[in-house]
XYZ file of C-alpha atoms in Angstrom:
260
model
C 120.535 191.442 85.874
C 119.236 190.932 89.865
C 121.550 190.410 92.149
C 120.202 186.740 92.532
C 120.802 185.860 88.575
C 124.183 187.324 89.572
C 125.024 185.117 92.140
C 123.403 181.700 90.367
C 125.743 182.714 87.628
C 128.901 182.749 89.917
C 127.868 179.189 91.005
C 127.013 177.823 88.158
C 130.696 179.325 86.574
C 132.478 177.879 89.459
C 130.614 174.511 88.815
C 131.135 174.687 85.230
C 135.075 175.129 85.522
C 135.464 172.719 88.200
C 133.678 169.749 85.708
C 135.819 170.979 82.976
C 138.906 170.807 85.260
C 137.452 167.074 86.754
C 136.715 165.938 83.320
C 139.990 167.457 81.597
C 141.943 165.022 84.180
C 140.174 162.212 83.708
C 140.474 162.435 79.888
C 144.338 163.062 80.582
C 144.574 159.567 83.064
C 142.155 157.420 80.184
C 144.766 158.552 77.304
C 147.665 157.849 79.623
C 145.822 154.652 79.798
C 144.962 153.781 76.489
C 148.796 154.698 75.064
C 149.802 152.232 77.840
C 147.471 149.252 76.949
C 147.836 150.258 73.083
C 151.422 149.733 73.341
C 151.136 146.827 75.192
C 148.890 145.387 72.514
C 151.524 146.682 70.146
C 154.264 144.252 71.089
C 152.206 141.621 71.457
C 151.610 141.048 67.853
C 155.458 141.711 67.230
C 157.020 138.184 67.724
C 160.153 138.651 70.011
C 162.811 135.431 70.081
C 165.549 134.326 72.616
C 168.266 133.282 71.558
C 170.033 130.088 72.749
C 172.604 127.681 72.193
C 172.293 123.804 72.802
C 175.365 120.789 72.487
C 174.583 117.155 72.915
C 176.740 114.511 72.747
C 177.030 110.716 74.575
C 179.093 108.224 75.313
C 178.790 104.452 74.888
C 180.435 101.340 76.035
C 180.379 97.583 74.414
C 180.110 95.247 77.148
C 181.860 91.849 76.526
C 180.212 88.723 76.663
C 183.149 85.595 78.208
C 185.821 84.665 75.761
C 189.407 83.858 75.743
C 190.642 87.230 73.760
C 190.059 89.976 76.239
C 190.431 90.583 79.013
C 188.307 93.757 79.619
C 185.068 93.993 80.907
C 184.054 96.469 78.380
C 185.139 98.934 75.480
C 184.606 102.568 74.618
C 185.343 104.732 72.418
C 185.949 104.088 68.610
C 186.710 100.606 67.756
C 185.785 97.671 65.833
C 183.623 95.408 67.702
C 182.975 91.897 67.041
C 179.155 91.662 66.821
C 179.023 87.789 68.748
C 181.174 89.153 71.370
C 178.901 92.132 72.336
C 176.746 91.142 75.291
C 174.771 94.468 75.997
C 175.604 98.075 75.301
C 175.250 101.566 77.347
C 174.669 104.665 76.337
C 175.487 107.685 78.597
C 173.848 110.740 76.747
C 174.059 114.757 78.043
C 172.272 117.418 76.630
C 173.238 121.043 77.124
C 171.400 124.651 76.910
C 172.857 127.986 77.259
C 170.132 131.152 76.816
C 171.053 134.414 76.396
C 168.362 135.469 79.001
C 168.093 135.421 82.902
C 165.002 134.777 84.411
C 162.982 132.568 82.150
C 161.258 129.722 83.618
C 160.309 126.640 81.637
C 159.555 123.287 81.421
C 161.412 120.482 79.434
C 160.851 117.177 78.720
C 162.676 114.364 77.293
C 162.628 110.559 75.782
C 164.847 108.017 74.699
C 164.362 104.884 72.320
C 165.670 102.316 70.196
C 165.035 101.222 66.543
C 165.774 98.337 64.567
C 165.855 100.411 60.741
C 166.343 97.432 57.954
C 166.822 99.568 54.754
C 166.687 98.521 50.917
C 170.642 99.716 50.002
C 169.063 101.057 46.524
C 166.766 103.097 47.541
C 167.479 103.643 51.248
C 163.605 103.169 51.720
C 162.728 101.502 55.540
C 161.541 98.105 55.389
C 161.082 97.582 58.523
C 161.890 99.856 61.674
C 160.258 98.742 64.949
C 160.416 101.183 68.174
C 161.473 100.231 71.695
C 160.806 102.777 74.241
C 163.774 102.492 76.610
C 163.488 106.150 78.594
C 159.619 107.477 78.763
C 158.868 110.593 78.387
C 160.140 113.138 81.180
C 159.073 116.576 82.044
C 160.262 118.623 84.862
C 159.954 122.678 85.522
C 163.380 124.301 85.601
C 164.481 128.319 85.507
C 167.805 130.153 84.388
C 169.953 130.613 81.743
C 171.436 126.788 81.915
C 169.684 123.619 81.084
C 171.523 120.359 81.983
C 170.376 116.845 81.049
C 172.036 113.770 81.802
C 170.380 109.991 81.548
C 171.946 106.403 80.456
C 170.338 103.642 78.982
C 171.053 99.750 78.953
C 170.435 97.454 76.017
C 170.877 94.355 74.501
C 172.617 94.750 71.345
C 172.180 90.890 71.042
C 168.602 90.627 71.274
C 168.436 93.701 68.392
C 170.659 91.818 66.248
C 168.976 88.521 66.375
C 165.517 90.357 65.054
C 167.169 92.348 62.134
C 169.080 88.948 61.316
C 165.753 86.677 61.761
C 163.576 89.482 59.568
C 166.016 89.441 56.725
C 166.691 85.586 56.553
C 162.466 84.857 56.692
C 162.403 86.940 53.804
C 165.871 86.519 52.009
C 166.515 90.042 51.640
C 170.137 89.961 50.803
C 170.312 94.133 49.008
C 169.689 95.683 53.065
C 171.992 97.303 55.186
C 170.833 97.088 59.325
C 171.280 99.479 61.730
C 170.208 100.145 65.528
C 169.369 103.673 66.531
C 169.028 104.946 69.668
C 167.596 108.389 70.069
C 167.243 110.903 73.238
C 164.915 113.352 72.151
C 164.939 116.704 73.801
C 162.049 119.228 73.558
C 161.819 122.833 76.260
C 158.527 124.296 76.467
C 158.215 128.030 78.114
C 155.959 128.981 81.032
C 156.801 133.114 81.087
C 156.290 135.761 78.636
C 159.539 135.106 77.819
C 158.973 131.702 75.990
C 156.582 130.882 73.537
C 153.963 127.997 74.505
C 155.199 126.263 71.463
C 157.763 123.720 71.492
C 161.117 125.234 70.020
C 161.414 121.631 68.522
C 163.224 118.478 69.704
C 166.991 118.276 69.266
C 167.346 114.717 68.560
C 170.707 112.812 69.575
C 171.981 109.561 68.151
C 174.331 106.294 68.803
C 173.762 104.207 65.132
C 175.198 100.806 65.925
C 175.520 98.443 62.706
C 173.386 95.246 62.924
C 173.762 91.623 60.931
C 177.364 91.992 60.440
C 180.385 90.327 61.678
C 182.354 93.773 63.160
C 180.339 96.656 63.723
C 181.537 100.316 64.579
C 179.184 102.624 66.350
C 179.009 106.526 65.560
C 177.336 109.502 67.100
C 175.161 111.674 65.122
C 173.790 115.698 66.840
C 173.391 118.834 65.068
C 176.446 120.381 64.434
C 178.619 121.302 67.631
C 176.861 124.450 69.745
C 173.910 124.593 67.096
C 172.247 128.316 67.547
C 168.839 129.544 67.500
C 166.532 131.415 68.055
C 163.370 130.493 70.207
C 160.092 132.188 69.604
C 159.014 134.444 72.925
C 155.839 135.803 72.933
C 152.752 134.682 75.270
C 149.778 135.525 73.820
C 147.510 134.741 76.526
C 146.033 137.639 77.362
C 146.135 138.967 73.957
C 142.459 139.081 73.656
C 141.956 140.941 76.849
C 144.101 143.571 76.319
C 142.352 144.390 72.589
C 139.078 144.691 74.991
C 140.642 147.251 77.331
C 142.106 149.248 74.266
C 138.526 149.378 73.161
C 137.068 150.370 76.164
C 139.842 153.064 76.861
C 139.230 154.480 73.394
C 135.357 154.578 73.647
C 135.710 156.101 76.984
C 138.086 158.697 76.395
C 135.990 159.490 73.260
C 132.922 159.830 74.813
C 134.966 162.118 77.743
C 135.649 164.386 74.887
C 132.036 164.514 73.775
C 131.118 165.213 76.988
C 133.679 168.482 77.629
């Protein structure tokens, strides 16, 4: 072998190692890159939840129209009302959530309404059960581990009472029972990987006041005291991207090999 053959062989050694070392690295930073992204992907089809505690409760007051009995201008709290004597009715509702995790930012949105429900006492079927939006729909952006809500609403028991009354006397239905509902309905949506997109549901509170009857006593209906759950928290909105760069990190590091 010349001396010349000698020397091209040197350089084309030292070339050789020095793309084997180059290519070697880059192979080593695509894997490091595709176990990254591939785990990534990993978790995000594992669902992952939050987990949360929520308490709603509210308060009313029967507002008396003039008579020569009492004195008050309203009363609270349980009692017997006469029906005639009840000029209009409020309704102070709060709605609480506690979530086990900081720094989760979300949206929430809220409602409240009335309905007249006139029931067949057999069967319990609805015969009639207008809506009466009294609160429209709310939504605000909030953050942290506490979620406060507190609205009231004004209504006129009288005017709900006189429709039940006139619907069951047009049609003599003497076997129904009457009732006025009035519903806040509370639903949080999430806006961080933290949160699913999903709503987690609404949590639905509820003053039932008793309609074509002499006395009436209102009652509160909520899920049981500090109801627990869980809330779904996965984003998957760049799901689909992240499958892409898993299968461009494994092509590439595949062909790397190929190529060393």
């Amino acid at each position: 072998m010349s001396e010349i053959e000698r020397l091209q062989r040197n350089i084309y050694q030292k070339r050789r190692k020095t793309v084997i070392v180059f290519l070697a690295v880059v192979i080593a930073l695509v894997t490091a890159l595709l176990a990254f992204v591939g785990v990534t992907y990993y978790k995000m089809n594992k669902d992952t939840y939050v987990s949360y505690t929520e308490k709603g409760e509210v308060i009313y007051k029967a507002y008396l129209a003039d008579n020569q009995f009492y004195s008050e201008e309203y009363l609270n709290g349980s009692h017997a009302y006469v029906s005639t004597l009840i000029e209009k009715m409020t309704a102070d509702f709060s709605y609480k959530l506690q979530m086990e995790t900081d720094n989760v930012k979300y949206q929430y949105s809220y409602k409240v309404d009335a309905q007249v429900e006139v029931k067949d006492k057999e069967t319990g079927m609805a015969i009639y059960n207008p809506y009466f939006e009294l609160i429209a729909p709310k939504t605000k952006s909030s953050s942290g581990k506490k979620l406060v809500i507190e609205d009231s609403v004004a209504f006129n028991y009288d005017a709900y009472n006189r429709l039940a009354k006139n619907f069951i006397a047009a049609y003599n239905l003497d076997e129904t029972e009457s009732t006025l509902i009035v519903r806040m309905y509370v639903a949080v949506l999430g806006e961080s990987e933290k949160f699913a997109n999903e709503s987690q549901g609404n949590y639905i509170i509820k003053l039932c006041v008793p309609l074509n009857k002499a006395t009436v006593t209102p009652f509160v209906e909520t899920p049981a005291d500090d109801e627990q759950g869980q809330i779904l928290a996965v984003n998957h909105s760049n799901k689909s991207l992240y499958k892409k760069l898993v299968i461009a990190a494994a092509l590439a590091d595949i062909a790397l090999i190929i190529i060393l």
